[in-house]
Short mmCIF file of C-alpha atoms and ligand atoms in Angstrom, two decimals:
data_model
loop_
_atom_site.label_atom_id
_atom_site.label_comp_id
_atom_site.label_asym_id
_atom_site.label_seq_id
_atom_site.Cartn_x
_atom_site.Cartn_y
_atom_site.Cartn_z
CA MET A 142 -16.91 14.83 27.47
CA SER A 143 -14.79 14.38 30.65
CA ASP A 144 -11.28 15.60 30.95
CA ASN A 145 -10.32 12.03 31.37
CA HIS A 146 -11.25 11.49 27.70
CA LEU A 147 -9.58 14.67 26.54
CA ASP A 148 -6.24 13.99 28.28
CA SER A 149 -5.89 10.61 26.74
CA ASN A 150 -6.35 11.73 23.17
CA VAL A 151 -2.75 12.45 22.31
CA PRO A 152 -2.46 12.85 18.55
CA GLY A 153 -0.07 10.45 16.84
CA ASN A 154 0.03 8.24 19.85
CA PRO A 155 -0.40 4.66 18.56
CA ALA A 156 -1.14 3.60 22.14
CA TYR A 157 -4.53 5.42 21.79
CA HIS A 158 -6.71 2.37 21.99
CA PHE A 159 -8.62 2.01 25.27
CA THR A 160 -7.13 4.48 27.56
CA VAL A 161 -10.48 6.14 27.36
CA VAL A 162 -13.36 5.34 29.75
CA PRO A 163 -16.72 5.94 28.11
CA PRO A 164 -19.42 7.38 30.38
CA GLY A 165 -21.28 4.67 32.20
CA THR A 166 -18.84 1.94 31.18
CA GLU A 167 -16.85 0.01 33.85
CA PRO A 168 -13.14 0.24 33.19
CA ALA A 169 -13.00 -3.53 33.66
CA ALA A 170 -15.27 -4.19 30.66
CA GLY A 171 -13.77 -6.97 28.55
CA TRP A 172 -13.38 -4.85 25.45
CA ALA A 173 -11.36 -2.28 27.29
CA ARG A 174 -8.47 -4.67 27.12
CA ARG A 175 -8.52 -5.01 23.37
CA GLY A 176 -5.88 -2.25 22.87
CA GLU A 177 -3.21 -4.10 24.74
CA LEU A 178 -4.16 -7.43 23.12
CA LEU A 179 -4.20 -6.25 19.56
CA ALA A 180 -0.48 -6.43 18.85
CA GLY A 181 -0.53 -10.14 19.47
CA ALA A 182 -3.91 -10.83 17.85
CA GLY A 183 -4.33 -12.51 14.40
CA THR A 184 -4.51 -10.41 11.28
CA GLY A 185 -8.26 -10.94 10.85
CA THR A 186 -8.88 -9.79 14.43
CA GLN A 187 -6.60 -6.76 13.85
CA CYS A 188 -8.49 -5.90 10.64
CA ILE A 189 -11.76 -5.72 12.55
CA HIS A 190 -10.69 -4.20 15.84
CA ALA A 191 -7.54 -2.09 15.45
CA GLY A 192 -8.57 1.57 15.66
CA SER A 193 -12.20 0.59 15.92
CA GLN A 194 -12.85 0.66 19.69
CA PRO A 195 -16.37 1.85 20.63
CA ASP A 196 -16.72 5.61 20.59
CA PRO A 197 -16.03 7.08 24.04
CA ALA A 198 -18.74 9.67 23.79
CA TYR A 199 -21.81 7.48 23.06
CA GLY A 200 -20.47 3.97 22.77
CA SER A 201 -21.23 3.74 18.99
CA VAL A 202 -19.73 0.51 17.83
CA MET A 203 -18.74 2.01 14.49
CA PRO A 204 -16.29 4.96 14.53
CA PRO A 205 -17.69 8.39 14.43
CA VAL A 206 -16.62 10.63 11.53
CA TYR A 207 -15.31 13.92 12.87
CA LEU A 208 -16.12 16.26 9.95
CA THR A 209 -14.52 19.38 11.35
CA SER A 210 -11.62 21.47 10.25
CA THR A 211 -10.98 22.89 13.81
CA PHE A 212 -11.36 22.01 17.45
CA ALA A 213 -12.35 24.10 20.42
CA PHE A 214 -9.85 24.98 23.14
CA SER A 215 -11.13 24.61 26.71
CA ASP A 216 -8.54 27.12 27.93
CA ILE A 217 -5.46 28.94 26.66
CA GLY A 218 -3.01 26.23 25.55
CA SER A 219 -5.45 23.50 26.41
CA ASN A 220 -7.56 21.39 24.01
CA GLY A 221 -8.63 17.80 23.60
CA GLY A 222 -5.41 16.81 21.87
CA PHE A 223 -6.59 18.03 18.48
CA ASP A 224 -6.45 21.59 17.17
CA TYR A 225 -6.80 21.49 13.40
CA THR A 226 -7.68 18.64 11.08
CA ARG A 227 -4.69 19.05 8.75
CA SER A 228 -2.50 18.28 11.82
CA GLY A 229 -4.68 15.64 13.41
CA ASN A 230 -8.24 14.34 13.48
CA PRO A 231 -9.71 11.54 15.69
CA THR A 232 -11.13 9.60 12.71
CA ARG A 233 -7.79 9.76 10.76
CA GLU A 234 -5.97 8.67 14.01
CA ARG A 235 -8.10 5.59 14.18
CA LEU A 236 -7.09 4.63 10.64
CA GLU A 237 -3.44 5.42 11.43
CA THR A 238 -3.63 3.17 14.45
CA ALA A 239 -5.21 0.41 12.43
CA ILE A 240 -2.57 0.51 9.61
CA ALA A 241 0.32 0.77 12.07
CA THR A 242 -1.07 -2.22 14.02
CA LEU A 243 -1.47 -4.36 10.88
CA GLU A 244 2.05 -3.55 9.66
CA GLY A 245 3.52 -3.96 13.16
CA GLY A 246 4.94 -0.42 13.03
CA SER A 247 5.23 2.25 15.66
CA GLY A 248 3.05 4.79 13.94
CA ALA A 249 1.40 5.73 10.62
CA THR A 250 0.33 8.87 8.92
CA CYS A 251 -2.51 8.91 6.37
CA THR A 252 -2.36 10.98 3.23
CA GLY A 253 -4.79 12.04 0.56
CA SER A 254 -3.26 9.72 -2.09
CA GLY A 255 -0.66 7.07 -2.51
CA MET A 256 1.44 9.62 -4.30
CA SER A 257 1.32 12.04 -1.41
CA ALA A 258 2.52 9.17 0.78
CA VAL A 259 5.46 8.79 -1.60
CA LEU A 260 6.05 12.52 -1.32
CA VAL A 261 5.95 12.50 2.49
CA ALA A 262 8.55 9.76 2.53
CA LEU A 263 10.84 11.45 -0.06
CA ASN A 264 10.62 14.77 1.77
CA LEU A 265 12.48 13.22 4.65
CA LEU A 266 15.56 13.50 2.49
CA GLU A 267 17.97 16.44 2.43
CA HIS A 268 18.95 18.21 -0.75
CA GLY A 269 21.46 16.22 -2.77
CA SER A 270 20.58 12.86 -1.30
CA HIS A 271 20.85 9.74 -3.48
CA VAL A 272 18.04 7.20 -3.85
CA LEU A 273 18.19 3.64 -5.17
CA CYS A 274 14.90 2.68 -6.73
CA THR A 275 13.51 -0.49 -8.28
CA VAL A 276 13.74 -0.19 -12.06
CA ASP A 277 10.10 -1.13 -12.74
CA CYS A 278 8.60 0.98 -10.08
CA TYR A 279 5.09 2.49 -10.17
CA GLY A 280 4.92 5.04 -12.99
CA GLY A 281 3.81 7.83 -10.63
CA THR A 282 6.76 7.10 -8.32
CA PHE A 283 9.14 7.27 -11.30
CA ARG A 284 7.62 10.61 -12.31
CA THR A 285 7.92 12.04 -8.80
CA LEU A 286 11.54 10.91 -8.46
CA GLU A 287 12.35 12.55 -11.83
CA HIS A 288 10.68 15.66 -10.63
CA ALA A 289 12.66 15.64 -7.42
CA ARG A 290 15.81 15.13 -9.47
CA ASN A 291 15.12 18.29 -11.43
CA VAL A 292 13.68 20.49 -8.70
CA TYR A 293 15.23 19.24 -5.45
CA GLY A 294 18.62 18.02 -6.59
CA LEU A 295 17.78 14.42 -5.73
CA GLU A 296 20.14 11.83 -7.19
CA VAL A 297 18.31 8.61 -8.42
CA THR A 298 19.66 5.31 -9.67
CA TYR A 299 17.11 2.82 -11.04
CA LEU A 300 18.18 -0.72 -10.93
CA ASP A 301 17.12 -4.32 -10.48
CA LEU A 302 17.06 -4.72 -6.72
CA ALA A 303 17.11 -8.51 -7.10
CA ASP A 304 20.73 -8.12 -8.15
CA LEU A 305 22.34 -7.54 -4.73
CA ASP A 306 25.87 -7.03 -6.12
CA ALA A 307 24.54 -4.26 -8.33
CA VAL A 308 22.78 -2.73 -5.25
CA ARG A 309 26.10 -2.74 -3.29
CA ALA A 310 27.93 -1.31 -6.26
CA ALA A 311 25.37 1.47 -6.76
CA LEU A 312 25.59 2.76 -3.11
CA ARG A 313 27.15 6.20 -2.79
CA PRO A 314 28.26 8.08 0.39
CA ASN A 315 25.08 10.16 0.08
CA THR A 316 22.66 7.20 -0.49
CA ARG A 317 19.84 7.87 1.97
CA MET A 318 17.03 5.64 0.67
CA ILE A 319 16.49 2.27 -0.96
CA TRP A 320 13.02 2.31 -2.53
CA VAL A 321 11.52 -1.12 -3.00
CA GLU A 322 8.38 -2.40 -4.50
CA THR A 323 8.04 -6.14 -4.15
CA PRO A 324 6.38 -7.66 -6.06
CA SER A 325 7.00 -4.91 -8.66
CA ASN A 326 4.56 -3.41 -11.05
CA PRO A 327 3.71 -4.69 -13.64
CA LEU A 328 6.35 -7.52 -13.96
CA LEU A 329 5.84 -9.09 -10.50
CA ARG A 330 9.57 -9.24 -9.84
CA LEU A 331 10.52 -9.80 -6.24
CA SER A 332 13.23 -8.17 -4.13
CA ASP A 333 14.71 -9.98 -1.14
CA LEU A 334 13.74 -7.71 1.75
CA GLY A 335 15.96 -9.30 4.32
CA ALA A 336 19.02 -9.02 2.09
CA LEU A 337 18.29 -5.37 1.24
CA ALA A 338 17.74 -4.56 4.91
CA ALA A 339 21.11 -5.98 5.69
CA ILE A 340 22.70 -3.82 2.95
CA ALA A 341 20.86 -0.73 4.21
CA ARG A 342 21.89 -1.40 7.81
CA GLY A 343 25.51 -0.90 6.98
CA THR A 344 24.74 2.54 5.51
CA SER A 345 22.73 5.59 6.44
CA ALA A 346 20.05 4.61 3.96
CA LEU A 347 16.45 3.99 4.97
CA LEU A 348 14.82 0.87 3.47
CA VAL A 349 11.42 2.03 2.21
CA VAL A 350 8.94 -0.64 0.98
CA ASP A 351 5.92 0.25 -1.09
CA ASN A 352 3.65 -2.58 0.21
CA THR A 353 0.63 -1.65 -1.89
CA PHE A 354 0.55 -4.85 -4.02
CA LEU A 355 0.33 -7.37 -1.10
CA SER A 356 -0.97 -5.44 1.90
CA PRO A 357 0.11 -6.34 5.47
CA VAL A 358 -2.01 -9.42 5.27
CA LEU A 359 0.34 -11.01 2.76
CA GLN A 360 3.60 -9.24 3.53
CA ARG A 361 5.03 -7.42 6.59
CA PRO A 362 8.26 -5.65 5.51
CA PHE A 363 9.12 -4.62 9.12
CA ASP A 364 9.57 -8.30 9.94
CA PHE A 365 12.49 -8.22 7.51
CA GLY A 366 14.03 -5.04 8.78
CA ALA A 367 12.40 -2.23 6.63
CA ASP A 368 12.45 1.23 8.10
CA LEU A 369 9.32 2.67 6.35
CA VAL A 370 6.34 1.19 4.61
CA VAL A 371 4.38 3.16 2.06
CA HIS A 372 0.80 2.37 0.82
CA SER A 373 -1.53 3.51 -1.75
CA THR A 374 -4.62 2.74 0.41
CA THR A 375 -6.61 3.38 -2.81
CA LYS A 376 -5.88 -0.30 -3.66
CA TYR A 377 -6.28 -3.32 -1.38
CA LEU A 378 -6.47 -1.54 1.98
CA ASN A 379 -9.67 0.23 1.00
CA GLY A 380 -10.54 -2.36 -1.59
CA HIS A 381 -13.68 -0.97 -2.98
CA SER A 382 -12.33 1.57 -5.57
CA ASP A 383 -14.19 4.47 -4.05
CA VAL A 384 -11.35 6.31 -2.20
CA VAL A 385 -7.92 7.67 -3.17
CA GLY A 386 -5.58 7.59 -0.16
CA GLY A 387 -2.20 6.72 1.14
CA ALA A 388 -0.21 5.91 4.24
CA VAL A 389 3.38 5.98 5.47
CA VAL A 390 4.29 3.68 8.36
CA ALA A 391 7.37 3.90 10.59
CA GLY A 392 8.94 0.64 11.75
CA PRO A 393 8.69 -0.86 15.22
CA GLY A 394 10.57 1.08 17.86
CA ARG A 395 10.96 4.08 15.51
CA GLU A 396 8.87 6.60 17.39
CA ALA A 397 11.04 9.56 16.30
CA LEU A 398 10.63 8.50 12.64
CA ALA A 399 6.87 8.15 13.23
CA GLN A 400 6.79 11.73 14.46
CA ARG A 401 8.79 12.93 11.50
CA ILE A 402 6.39 11.42 8.97
CA ALA A 403 3.36 12.83 10.76
CA ALA A 404 5.08 16.28 10.91
CA MET A 405 5.90 16.07 7.17
CA ASN A 406 2.33 15.16 6.32
CA ASN A 407 1.21 18.16 8.26
CA LEU A 408 3.89 20.46 6.71
CA LEU A 409 3.06 19.36 3.14
CA GLY A 410 -0.63 19.62 3.71
CA THR A 411 -1.18 16.13 2.34
CA SER A 412 -3.26 14.61 5.15
CA GLN A 413 -6.39 12.63 4.35
CA SER A 414 -9.91 13.86 4.88
CA PRO A 415 -11.76 12.36 7.82
CA HIS A 416 -14.54 11.00 5.59
CA ASP A 417 -12.07 9.21 3.32
CA CYS A 418 -10.31 7.84 6.36
CA TYR A 419 -13.55 6.46 7.61
CA LEU A 420 -14.15 4.74 4.28
CA VAL A 421 -10.68 3.14 4.34
CA LEU A 422 -11.21 2.04 7.94
CA ARG A 423 -14.50 0.41 6.79
CA GLY A 424 -12.72 -1.33 3.89
CA LEU A 425 -9.92 -2.58 6.17
CA LYS A 426 -12.37 -4.72 8.12
CA THR A 427 -12.67 -7.21 5.27
CA LEU A 428 -9.02 -6.98 4.17
CA ARG A 429 -8.11 -10.46 5.26
CA VAL A 430 -11.03 -12.23 3.73
CA ARG A 431 -10.71 -10.26 0.58
CA MET A 432 -7.01 -11.00 0.16
CA ARG A 433 -7.71 -14.69 0.55
CA ALA A 434 -10.43 -14.63 -2.07
CA HIS A 435 -8.34 -12.42 -4.43
CA GLU A 436 -5.40 -14.82 -4.20
CA ALA A 437 -7.45 -17.99 -4.82
CA ASN A 438 -8.92 -16.39 -7.95
CA ALA A 439 -5.49 -15.17 -9.17
CA LEU A 440 -4.01 -18.58 -8.96
CA ALA A 441 -6.91 -20.07 -11.06
CA VAL A 442 -6.43 -17.26 -13.61
CA ALA A 443 -2.67 -17.63 -13.76
CA ARG A 444 -2.91 -21.36 -14.36
CA ALA A 445 -5.45 -20.89 -17.14
CA LEU A 446 -3.33 -18.23 -18.79
CA ALA A 447 -0.14 -20.38 -18.62
CA ASP A 448 -2.07 -23.14 -20.44
CA HIS A 449 -3.33 -20.89 -23.24
CA PRO A 450 -1.54 -21.05 -26.61
CA ALA A 451 -1.93 -17.30 -27.31
CA VAL A 452 0.06 -16.43 -24.20
CA ALA A 453 3.90 -16.21 -24.39
CA SER A 454 4.48 -15.96 -20.65
CA VAL A 455 2.74 -15.34 -17.33
CA ASN A 456 4.24 -13.29 -14.47
CA TYR A 457 2.77 -14.48 -11.20
CA PRO A 458 4.85 -15.38 -8.10
CA GLY A 459 2.37 -18.14 -7.18
CA LEU A 460 3.33 -20.23 -10.21
CA PRO A 461 6.24 -22.67 -9.66
CA THR A 462 7.59 -21.38 -13.00
CA HIS A 463 8.14 -17.90 -11.54
CA PRO A 464 11.90 -17.51 -11.10
CA GLN A 465 11.41 -16.24 -7.57
CA HIS A 466 8.64 -18.63 -6.45
CA ALA A 467 10.85 -19.82 -3.51
CA LEU A 468 11.47 -16.29 -2.33
CA ALA A 469 7.77 -15.49 -2.56
CA LYS A 470 7.01 -18.48 -0.38
CA ALA A 471 9.64 -17.48 2.18
CA GLN A 472 8.98 -13.73 2.26
CA GLN A 473 5.24 -13.48 1.62
CA LYS A 474 2.22 -14.99 3.29
CA GLY A 475 0.55 -15.38 -0.03
CA PHE A 476 1.06 -14.58 -3.62
CA GLY A 477 -1.49 -11.76 -4.07
CA ALA A 478 -3.77 -11.07 -7.01
CA MET A 479 -1.68 -8.95 -9.37
CA LEU A 480 -0.41 -10.67 -12.47
CA SER A 481 0.71 -9.85 -15.98
CA PHE A 482 1.15 -11.81 -19.14
CA GLU A 483 2.71 -11.33 -22.51
CA LEU A 484 0.74 -12.00 -25.67
CA LYS A 485 2.51 -13.91 -28.45
CA ASP A 486 1.07 -11.39 -30.87
CA ALA A 487 2.03 -8.04 -29.43
CA SER A 488 0.61 -5.90 -32.20
CA PRO A 489 -1.68 -3.10 -31.07
CA ALA A 490 -4.58 -4.64 -32.98
CA ALA A 491 -4.16 -7.99 -31.27
CA VAL A 492 -3.79 -6.47 -27.81
CA ASN A 493 -6.85 -4.28 -28.37
CA ARG A 494 -8.89 -7.22 -29.57
CA VAL A 495 -8.21 -9.11 -26.35
CA LEU A 496 -8.77 -6.09 -24.09
CA LEU A 497 -12.11 -5.24 -25.68
CA ALA A 498 -13.39 -8.78 -25.82
CA LEU A 499 -13.29 -9.16 -22.00
CA ARG A 500 -16.63 -8.98 -20.16
CA TRP A 501 -15.84 -9.17 -16.41
CA PHE A 502 -12.49 -7.40 -16.58
CA THR A 503 -12.92 -3.66 -16.95
CA LEU A 504 -10.24 -1.82 -18.90
CA ALA A 505 -9.09 0.66 -16.31
CA GLU A 506 -6.09 1.82 -14.34
CA SER A 507 -5.78 1.07 -10.68
CA LEU A 508 -6.02 -2.22 -8.84
CA GLY A 509 -6.87 -3.90 -5.60
CA GLY A 510 -10.67 -3.44 -5.76
CA VAL A 511 -13.22 -6.29 -5.41
CA GLU A 512 -13.85 -6.07 -9.13
CA SER A 513 -11.40 -7.38 -11.80
CA LEU A 514 -9.57 -4.87 -13.91
CA VAL A 515 -7.25 -5.14 -16.87
CA ALA A 516 -4.66 -2.67 -17.97
CA HIS A 517 -2.19 -2.14 -20.81
CA PRO A 518 0.85 -0.81 -18.96
CA ALA A 519 2.64 0.56 -22.04
CA THR A 520 -0.18 2.95 -22.83
CA MET A 521 -1.80 3.35 -19.43
CA THR A 522 -0.13 2.94 -16.02
CA HIS A 523 3.44 3.23 -17.42
CA ALA A 524 2.82 5.76 -20.21
CA SER A 525 4.72 8.43 -18.24
CA MET A 526 7.98 6.51 -18.67
CA THR A 527 9.93 7.18 -21.80
CA PRO A 528 9.89 4.19 -24.31
CA ALA A 529 13.59 3.76 -23.54
CA ALA A 530 12.85 3.54 -19.74
CA ARG A 531 10.03 1.06 -20.42
CA ALA A 532 12.24 -1.09 -22.58
CA ASN A 533 14.96 -0.96 -19.90
CA ALA A 534 12.38 -2.08 -17.34
CA GLY A 535 11.23 -4.92 -19.55
CA ILE A 536 7.65 -3.59 -20.15
CA GLY A 537 6.76 -4.75 -23.63
CA ASP A 538 3.86 -3.58 -25.82
CA GLY A 539 2.20 -7.00 -25.65
CA LEU A 540 2.13 -6.99 -21.78
CA ILE A 541 -1.28 -7.08 -20.20
CA ARG A 542 -1.75 -6.61 -16.42
CA LEU A 543 -4.63 -7.97 -14.39
CA SER A 544 -5.95 -7.03 -11.04
CA VAL A 545 -7.94 -10.11 -10.25
CA GLY A 546 -11.13 -9.39 -8.26
CA ILE A 547 -13.28 -11.59 -6.03
CA GLU A 548 -15.90 -12.65 -8.61
CA ASP A 549 -16.37 -16.35 -9.11
CA PRO A 550 -13.13 -17.80 -10.41
CA GLU A 551 -14.96 -19.86 -13.18
CA ASP A 552 -16.40 -16.73 -14.67
CA LEU A 553 -13.06 -14.96 -14.76
CA VAL A 554 -11.26 -17.97 -16.28
CA GLU A 555 -13.94 -18.48 -18.88
CA ASP A 556 -13.86 -14.73 -19.75
CA LEU A 557 -10.14 -14.79 -20.42
CA ARG A 558 -10.17 -18.00 -22.36
CA ARG A 559 -12.88 -16.73 -24.65
CA ALA A 560 -11.17 -13.37 -25.16
CA LEU A 561 -7.86 -15.11 -25.99
CA ASP A 562 -9.40 -17.70 -28.31
C1 PLP B 660 -1.43 3.26 -7.13
C2 PLP B 660 -0.05 3.11 -6.58
C3 PLP B 660 0.62 4.26 -6.10
C4 PLP B 660 0.03 5.67 -6.10
O1 PLP B 660 -1.15 5.69 -5.34
P1 PLP B 660 -2.36 6.75 -5.64
O2 PLP B 660 -3.33 6.40 -4.56
O3 PLP B 660 -2.91 6.45 -7.01
O4 PLP B 660 -1.82 8.12 -5.59
C5 PLP B 660 1.88 4.04 -5.51
N1 PLP B 660 2.48 2.85 -5.59
C6 PLP B 660 1.88 1.76 -6.07
C7 PLP B 660 2.55 0.46 -6.10
C8 PLP B 660 0.61 1.86 -6.58
O5 PLP B 660 0.02 0.77 -7.11
#
């Protein structure tokens, strides 16, 4: 490889798109301009091309997987921009570029799980900081915050972030983060990102949005003033239920913050393996078409559930009956494919009967894959919360959560109707 290639490979540099001139390729080649065009391209184009420029060494159209822990130095103090894979790897950098581009951020860092992404973000805080967190947050996030409370002296207040007066009242001089999941899990409650950003702006708190449920195709928190976006890429970004991964993204114009999250990922040793990064990059290519298909199916399923006499209520922001349907339309570019519903008969026997009668919905944790999944939050995803915390968050024993896949909608609707009948 030429020095030309090596010099341009600056780790963590989101501008690493097409500064590289592959051997035998004219710099004027049309595709060499993709890098500069990507920020203004459509989401579908970004999904396919961000971070996926042809390989500078051989021109392979698909990205090479750099399965190496270490990189050779060409001289003392001189290498190709990478020295050790925990700190940086060309395959991971491609994924980081892709996710940062899709979110419209200044840089991303990819981690070995969504929880390690949560950890990277929380480790930006100093001892004794205060965090405001959505009351029905992801169970693992709740557990990590409680751990940080005990071990790192973090102060945490859980509250309904839709109640803006309560948010203002809960602020303390040491509040350094507002942690939002919108829509939330498993009740699909929304938080107003623009309003929360306005509150955060008047303080020294970062607004952190876990955007796992919608992906950047359906919601771009930086457009509303968020400082950081967190993802479990295990879910929609990868989309095929064969990788565990995460990402933290710094907002536009926040290069210093982008460097801090990358440095924290390196410090904690939480960075994602090159092979897993390659798989997520592969999954990302179909993100936009998958999200559209997921959403169309979820709407069909939500309507069918709302019409069924065994169902007490359906939580789906795409239904006009959802209390925040208008906010969903204003803030999101779609309603997503996560929903939950409450059975009229919440007894364990009735819940079990429905769960085990389903044929196309697999009883399993996780979400966001092409296949439909069903979960019982009280005993599965939210089992790590105390019964009191669950009750406080409104997670009842008769609540069932669906991750609606991209099978044929008629099959999914028929499956649910039959199980409920
Ligand atoms: C799954 C999930 C996480 C944790 O991600 P892992 O990849 O399982 O570690 C965090 N937040 C949300 C909203 C999730 O759904």
